[in-house]
mmCIF file of C-alpha atoms and ligand atoms in Angstrom:
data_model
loop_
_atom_site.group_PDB
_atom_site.id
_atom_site.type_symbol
_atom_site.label_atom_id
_atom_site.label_comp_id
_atom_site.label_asym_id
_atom_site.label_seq_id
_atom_site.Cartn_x
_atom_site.Cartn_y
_atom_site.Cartn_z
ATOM 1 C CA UNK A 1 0.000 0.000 0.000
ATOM 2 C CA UNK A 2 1.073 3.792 -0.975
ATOM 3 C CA UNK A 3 1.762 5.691 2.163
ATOM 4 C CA UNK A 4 1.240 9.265 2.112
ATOM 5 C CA UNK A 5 4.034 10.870 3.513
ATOM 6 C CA UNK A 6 4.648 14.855 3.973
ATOM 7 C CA UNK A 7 6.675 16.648 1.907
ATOM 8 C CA UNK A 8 8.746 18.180 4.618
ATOM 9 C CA UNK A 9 9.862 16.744 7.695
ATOM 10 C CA UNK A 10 8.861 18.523 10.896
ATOM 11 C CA UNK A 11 11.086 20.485 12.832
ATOM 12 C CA UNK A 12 8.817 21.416 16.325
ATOM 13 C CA UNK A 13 7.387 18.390 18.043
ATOM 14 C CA UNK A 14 4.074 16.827 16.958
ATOM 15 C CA UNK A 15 1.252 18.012 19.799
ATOM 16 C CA UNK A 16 -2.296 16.478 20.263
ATOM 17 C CA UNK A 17 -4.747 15.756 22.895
ATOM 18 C CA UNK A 18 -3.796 11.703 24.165
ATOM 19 C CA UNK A 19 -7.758 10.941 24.623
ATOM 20 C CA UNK A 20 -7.641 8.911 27.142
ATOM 21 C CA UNK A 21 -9.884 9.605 30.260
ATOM 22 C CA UNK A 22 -8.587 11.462 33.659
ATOM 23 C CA UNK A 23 -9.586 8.493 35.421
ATOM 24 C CA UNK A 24 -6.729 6.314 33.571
ATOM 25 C CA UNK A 25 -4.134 9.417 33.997
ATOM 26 C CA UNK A 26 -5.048 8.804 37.436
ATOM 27 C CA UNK A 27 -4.280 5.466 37.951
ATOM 28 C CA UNK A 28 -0.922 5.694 36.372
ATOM 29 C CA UNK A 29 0.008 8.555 39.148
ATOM 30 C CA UNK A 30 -1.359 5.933 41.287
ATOM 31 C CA UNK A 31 0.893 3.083 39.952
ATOM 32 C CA UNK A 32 4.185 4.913 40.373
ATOM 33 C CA UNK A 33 3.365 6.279 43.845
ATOM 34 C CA UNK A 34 2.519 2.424 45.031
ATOM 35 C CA UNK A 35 5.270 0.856 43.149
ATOM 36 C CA UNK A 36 7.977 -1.168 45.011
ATOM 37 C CA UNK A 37 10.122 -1.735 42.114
ATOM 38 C CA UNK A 38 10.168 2.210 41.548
ATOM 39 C CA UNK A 39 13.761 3.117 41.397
ATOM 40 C CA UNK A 40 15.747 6.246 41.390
ATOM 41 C CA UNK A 41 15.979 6.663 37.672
ATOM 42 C CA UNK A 42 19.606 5.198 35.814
ATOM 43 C CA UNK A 43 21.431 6.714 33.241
ATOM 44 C CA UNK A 44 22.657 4.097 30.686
ATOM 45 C CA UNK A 45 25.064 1.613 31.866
ATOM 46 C CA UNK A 46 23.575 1.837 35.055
ATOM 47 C CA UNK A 47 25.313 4.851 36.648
ATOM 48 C CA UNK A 48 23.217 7.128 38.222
ATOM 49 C CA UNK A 49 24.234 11.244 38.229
ATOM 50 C CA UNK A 50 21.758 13.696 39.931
ATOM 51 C CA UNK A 51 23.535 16.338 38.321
ATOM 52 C CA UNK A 52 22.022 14.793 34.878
ATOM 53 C CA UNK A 53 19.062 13.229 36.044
ATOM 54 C CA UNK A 54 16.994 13.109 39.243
ATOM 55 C CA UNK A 55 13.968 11.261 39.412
ATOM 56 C CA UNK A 56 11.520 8.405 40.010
ATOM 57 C CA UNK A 57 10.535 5.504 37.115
ATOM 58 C CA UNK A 58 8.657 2.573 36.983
ATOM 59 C CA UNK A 59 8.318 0.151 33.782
ATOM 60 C CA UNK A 60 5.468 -0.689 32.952
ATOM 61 C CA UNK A 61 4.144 -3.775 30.403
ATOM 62 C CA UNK A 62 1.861 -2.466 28.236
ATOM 63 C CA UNK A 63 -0.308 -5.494 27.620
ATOM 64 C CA UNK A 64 -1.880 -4.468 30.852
ATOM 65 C CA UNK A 65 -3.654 -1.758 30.234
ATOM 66 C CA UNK A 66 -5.348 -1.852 26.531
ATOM 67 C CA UNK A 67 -6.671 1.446 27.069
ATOM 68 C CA UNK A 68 -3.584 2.721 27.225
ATOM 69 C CA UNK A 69 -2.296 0.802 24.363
ATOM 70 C CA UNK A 70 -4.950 2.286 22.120
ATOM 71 C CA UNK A 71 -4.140 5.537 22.808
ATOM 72 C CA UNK A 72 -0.802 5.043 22.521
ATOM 73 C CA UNK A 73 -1.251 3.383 18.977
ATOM 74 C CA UNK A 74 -3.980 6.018 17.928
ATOM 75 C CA UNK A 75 -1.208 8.620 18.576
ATOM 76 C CA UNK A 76 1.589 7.129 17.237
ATOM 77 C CA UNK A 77 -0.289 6.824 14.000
ATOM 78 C CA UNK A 78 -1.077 10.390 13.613
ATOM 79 C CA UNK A 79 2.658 11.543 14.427
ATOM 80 C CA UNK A 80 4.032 9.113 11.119
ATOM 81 C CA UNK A 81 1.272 10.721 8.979
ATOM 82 C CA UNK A 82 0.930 14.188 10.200
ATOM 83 C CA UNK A 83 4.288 14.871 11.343
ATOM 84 C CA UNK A 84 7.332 12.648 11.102
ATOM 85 C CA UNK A 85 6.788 10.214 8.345
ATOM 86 C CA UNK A 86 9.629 7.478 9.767
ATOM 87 C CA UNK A 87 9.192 3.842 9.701
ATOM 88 C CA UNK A 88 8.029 2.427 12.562
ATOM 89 C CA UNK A 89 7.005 -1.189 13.872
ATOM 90 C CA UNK A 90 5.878 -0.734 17.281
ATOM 91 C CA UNK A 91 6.790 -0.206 20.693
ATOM 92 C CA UNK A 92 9.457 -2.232 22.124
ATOM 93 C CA UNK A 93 9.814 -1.569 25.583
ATOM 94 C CA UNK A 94 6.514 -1.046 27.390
ATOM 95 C CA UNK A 95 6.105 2.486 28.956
ATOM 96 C CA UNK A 96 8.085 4.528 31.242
ATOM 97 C CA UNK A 97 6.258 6.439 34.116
ATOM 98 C CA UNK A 98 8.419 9.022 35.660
ATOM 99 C CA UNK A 99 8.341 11.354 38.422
ATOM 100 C CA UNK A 100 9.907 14.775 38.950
ATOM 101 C CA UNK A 101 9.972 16.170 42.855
ATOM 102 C CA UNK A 102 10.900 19.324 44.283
ATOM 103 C CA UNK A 103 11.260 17.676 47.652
ATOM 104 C CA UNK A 104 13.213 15.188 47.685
ATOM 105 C CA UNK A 105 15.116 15.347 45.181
ATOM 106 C CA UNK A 106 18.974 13.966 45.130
ATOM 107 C CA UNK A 107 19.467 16.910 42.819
ATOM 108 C CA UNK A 108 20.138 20.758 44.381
ATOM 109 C CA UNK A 109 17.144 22.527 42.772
ATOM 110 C CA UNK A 110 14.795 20.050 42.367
ATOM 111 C CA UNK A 111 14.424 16.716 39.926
ATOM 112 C CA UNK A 112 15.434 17.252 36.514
ATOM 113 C CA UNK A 113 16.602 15.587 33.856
ATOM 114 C CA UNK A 114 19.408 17.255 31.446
ATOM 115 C CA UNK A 115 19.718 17.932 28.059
ATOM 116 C CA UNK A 116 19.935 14.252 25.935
ATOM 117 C CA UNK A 117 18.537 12.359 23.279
ATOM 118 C CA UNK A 118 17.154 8.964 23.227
ATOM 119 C CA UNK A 119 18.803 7.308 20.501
ATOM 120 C CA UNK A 120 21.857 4.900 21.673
ATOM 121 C CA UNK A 121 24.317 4.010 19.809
ATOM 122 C CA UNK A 122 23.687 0.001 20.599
ATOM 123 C CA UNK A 123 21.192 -2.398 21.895
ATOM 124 C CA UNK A 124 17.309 -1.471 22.095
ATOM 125 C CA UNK A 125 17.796 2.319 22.196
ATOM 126 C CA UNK A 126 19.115 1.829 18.641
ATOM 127 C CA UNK A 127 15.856 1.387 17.298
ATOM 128 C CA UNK A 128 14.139 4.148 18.679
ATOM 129 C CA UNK A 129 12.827 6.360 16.228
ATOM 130 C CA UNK A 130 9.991 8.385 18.261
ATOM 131 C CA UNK A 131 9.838 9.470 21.442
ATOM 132 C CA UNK A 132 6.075 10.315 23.170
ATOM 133 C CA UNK A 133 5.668 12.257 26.213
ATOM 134 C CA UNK A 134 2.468 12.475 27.888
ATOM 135 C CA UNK A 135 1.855 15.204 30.494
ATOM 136 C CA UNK A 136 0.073 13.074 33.270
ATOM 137 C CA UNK A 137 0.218 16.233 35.933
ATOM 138 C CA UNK A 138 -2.402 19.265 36.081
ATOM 139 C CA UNK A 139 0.223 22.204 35.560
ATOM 140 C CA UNK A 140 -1.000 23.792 38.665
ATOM 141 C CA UNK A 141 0.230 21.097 40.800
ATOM 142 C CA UNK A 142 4.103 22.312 40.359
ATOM 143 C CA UNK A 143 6.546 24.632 39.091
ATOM 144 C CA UNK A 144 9.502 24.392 37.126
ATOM 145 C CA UNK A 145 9.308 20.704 34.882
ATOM 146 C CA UNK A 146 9.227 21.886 31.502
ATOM 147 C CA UNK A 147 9.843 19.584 28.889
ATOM 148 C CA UNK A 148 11.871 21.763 25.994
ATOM 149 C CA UNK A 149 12.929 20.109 22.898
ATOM 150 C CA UNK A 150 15.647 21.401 20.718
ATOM 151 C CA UNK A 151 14.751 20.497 17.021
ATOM 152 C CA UNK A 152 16.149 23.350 14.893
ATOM 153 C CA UNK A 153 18.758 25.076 17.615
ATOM 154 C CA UNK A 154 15.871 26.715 19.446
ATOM 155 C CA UNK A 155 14.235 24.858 22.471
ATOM 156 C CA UNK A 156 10.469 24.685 22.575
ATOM 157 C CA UNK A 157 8.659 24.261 25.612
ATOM 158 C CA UNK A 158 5.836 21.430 25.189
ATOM 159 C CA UNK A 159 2.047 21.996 25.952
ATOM 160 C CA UNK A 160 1.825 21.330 29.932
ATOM 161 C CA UNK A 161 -1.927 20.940 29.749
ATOM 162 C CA UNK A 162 -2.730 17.455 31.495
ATOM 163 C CA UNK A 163 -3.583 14.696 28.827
ATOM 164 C CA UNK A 164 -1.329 16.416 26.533
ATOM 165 C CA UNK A 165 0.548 14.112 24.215
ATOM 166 C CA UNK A 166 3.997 14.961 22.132
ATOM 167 C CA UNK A 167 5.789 13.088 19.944
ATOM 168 C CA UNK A 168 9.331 14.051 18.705
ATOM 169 C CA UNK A 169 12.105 11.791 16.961
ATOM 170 C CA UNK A 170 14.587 10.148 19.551
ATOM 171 C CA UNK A 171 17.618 11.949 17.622
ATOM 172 C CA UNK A 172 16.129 15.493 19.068
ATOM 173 C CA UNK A 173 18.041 17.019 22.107
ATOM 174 C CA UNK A 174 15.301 17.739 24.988
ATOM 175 C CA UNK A 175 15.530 17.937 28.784
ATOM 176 C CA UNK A 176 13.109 18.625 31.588
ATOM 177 C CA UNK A 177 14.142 22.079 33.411
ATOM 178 C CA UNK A 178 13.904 21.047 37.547
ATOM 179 C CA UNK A 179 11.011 20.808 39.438
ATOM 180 C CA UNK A 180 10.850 24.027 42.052
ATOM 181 C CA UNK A 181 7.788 23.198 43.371
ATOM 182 C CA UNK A 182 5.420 19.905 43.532
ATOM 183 C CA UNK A 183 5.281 17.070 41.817
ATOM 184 C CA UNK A 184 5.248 16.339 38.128
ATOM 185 C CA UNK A 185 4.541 12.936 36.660
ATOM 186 C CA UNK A 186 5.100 11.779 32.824
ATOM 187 C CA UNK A 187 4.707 9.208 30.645
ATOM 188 C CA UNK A 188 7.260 8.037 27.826
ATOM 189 C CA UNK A 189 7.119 5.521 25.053
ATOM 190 C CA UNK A 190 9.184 5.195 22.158
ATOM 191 C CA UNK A 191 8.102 3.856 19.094
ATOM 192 C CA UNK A 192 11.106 1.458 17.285
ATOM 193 C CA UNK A 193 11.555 0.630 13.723
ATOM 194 C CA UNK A 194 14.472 -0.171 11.559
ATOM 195 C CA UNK A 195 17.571 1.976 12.959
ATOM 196 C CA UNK A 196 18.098 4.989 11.587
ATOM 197 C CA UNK A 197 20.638 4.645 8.447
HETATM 198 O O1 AKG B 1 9.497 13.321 31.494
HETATM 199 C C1 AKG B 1 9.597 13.781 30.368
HETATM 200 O O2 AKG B 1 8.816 14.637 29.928
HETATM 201 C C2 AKG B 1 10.698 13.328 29.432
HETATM 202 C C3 AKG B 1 11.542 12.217 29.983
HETATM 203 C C4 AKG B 1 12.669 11.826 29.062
HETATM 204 O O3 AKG B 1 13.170 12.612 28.316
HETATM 205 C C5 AKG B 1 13.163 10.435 29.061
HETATM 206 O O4 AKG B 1 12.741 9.629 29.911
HETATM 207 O O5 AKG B 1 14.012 10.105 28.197
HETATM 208 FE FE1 FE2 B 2 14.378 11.605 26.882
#
């Protein structure tokens, strides 16, 4: 089958509503907060720096929640058409719930986590072609926690609204400033496909 693909590639991140209801943002706050296997989030290779990222993550499999999955695919499909036309085969790793405290926080002015792209250079971050944030927090409920992506040498800030989704490619620089005040809780999936060549 012909796919229609854009003309131009995108260079601000992709930015629509994730349709899901409050109810399921809700129970994903709910997840990390009860989790036991929560950990202070890793860097790659396992090494964890405060200076570069502070914050709390929990893994979760996505055949759990089909809700969720929907969304997720729903979304997905309207960043390759409307927005980033890459090839993509699905997501590999489940979903990512993360945290970002003010109190706390290992880090001096509040969880944060640096400029950095997604993309590795081996194993399953290789694959990564798209990266989706959703904004699982009511902006009211902290301060600070932007997520700013750096497409074409000028960060952006994302949409805070809650239920907000944004999609970006994994190559694009992005960091989340630090949390000053409250809490602020993601989500992040990335969609794989053949590496980048
Ligand atoms: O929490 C976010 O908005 C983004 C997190 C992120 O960049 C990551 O986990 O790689
Ligand atoms: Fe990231």
């Amino acid at each position: 089958m012909t796919q229609l693909v854009p003309p131009t590639l995108r260079l601000a991140p992709f930015v629509a509503p994730f349709g899901v209801d409050e109810g399921l943002l809700d129970d994903l706050i709910a997840r990390l907060d009860a989790a036991e296997e929560a950990t202070e989030a890793r860097l790659a290779g396992g090494v964890a720096d405060p200076n570069v990222r502070a914050s709390t993550s929990l893994w979760l499999d996505l055949d759990t929640i089909p809700d969720l999955t929907s969304a997720l695919i729903r979304f997905a499909s309207a960043t390759v058409d409307e927005a980033f036309p890459f090839a993509i085969d699905g997501f590999e790793e489940g979903v990512l719930l993360q945290r970002y405290r003010a109190l706390g926080s290992a880090a001096p002015l509040g969880d944060h986590y640096d400029w950095h792209v997604d993309i590795g250079a081996a194993g399953t971050t290789r694959s990564r072609k798209l990266a989706l944030v959703v904004q699982l927090s009511d902006p009211a409920d902290y301060m600070g926690g932007l997520l700013e992506v750096n497409l074409d040498g000028i960060p952006v800030a994302a949409p805070a609204e809650r239920g907000t989704a944004i999609a970006f490619p994994a190559f694009a620089p992005h960091r989340v400033t630090p949390v000053t005040v409250g809490t602020r809780y993601s989500l992040v999936a990335w969609m794989h496909g053949p590496a980048f060549r």
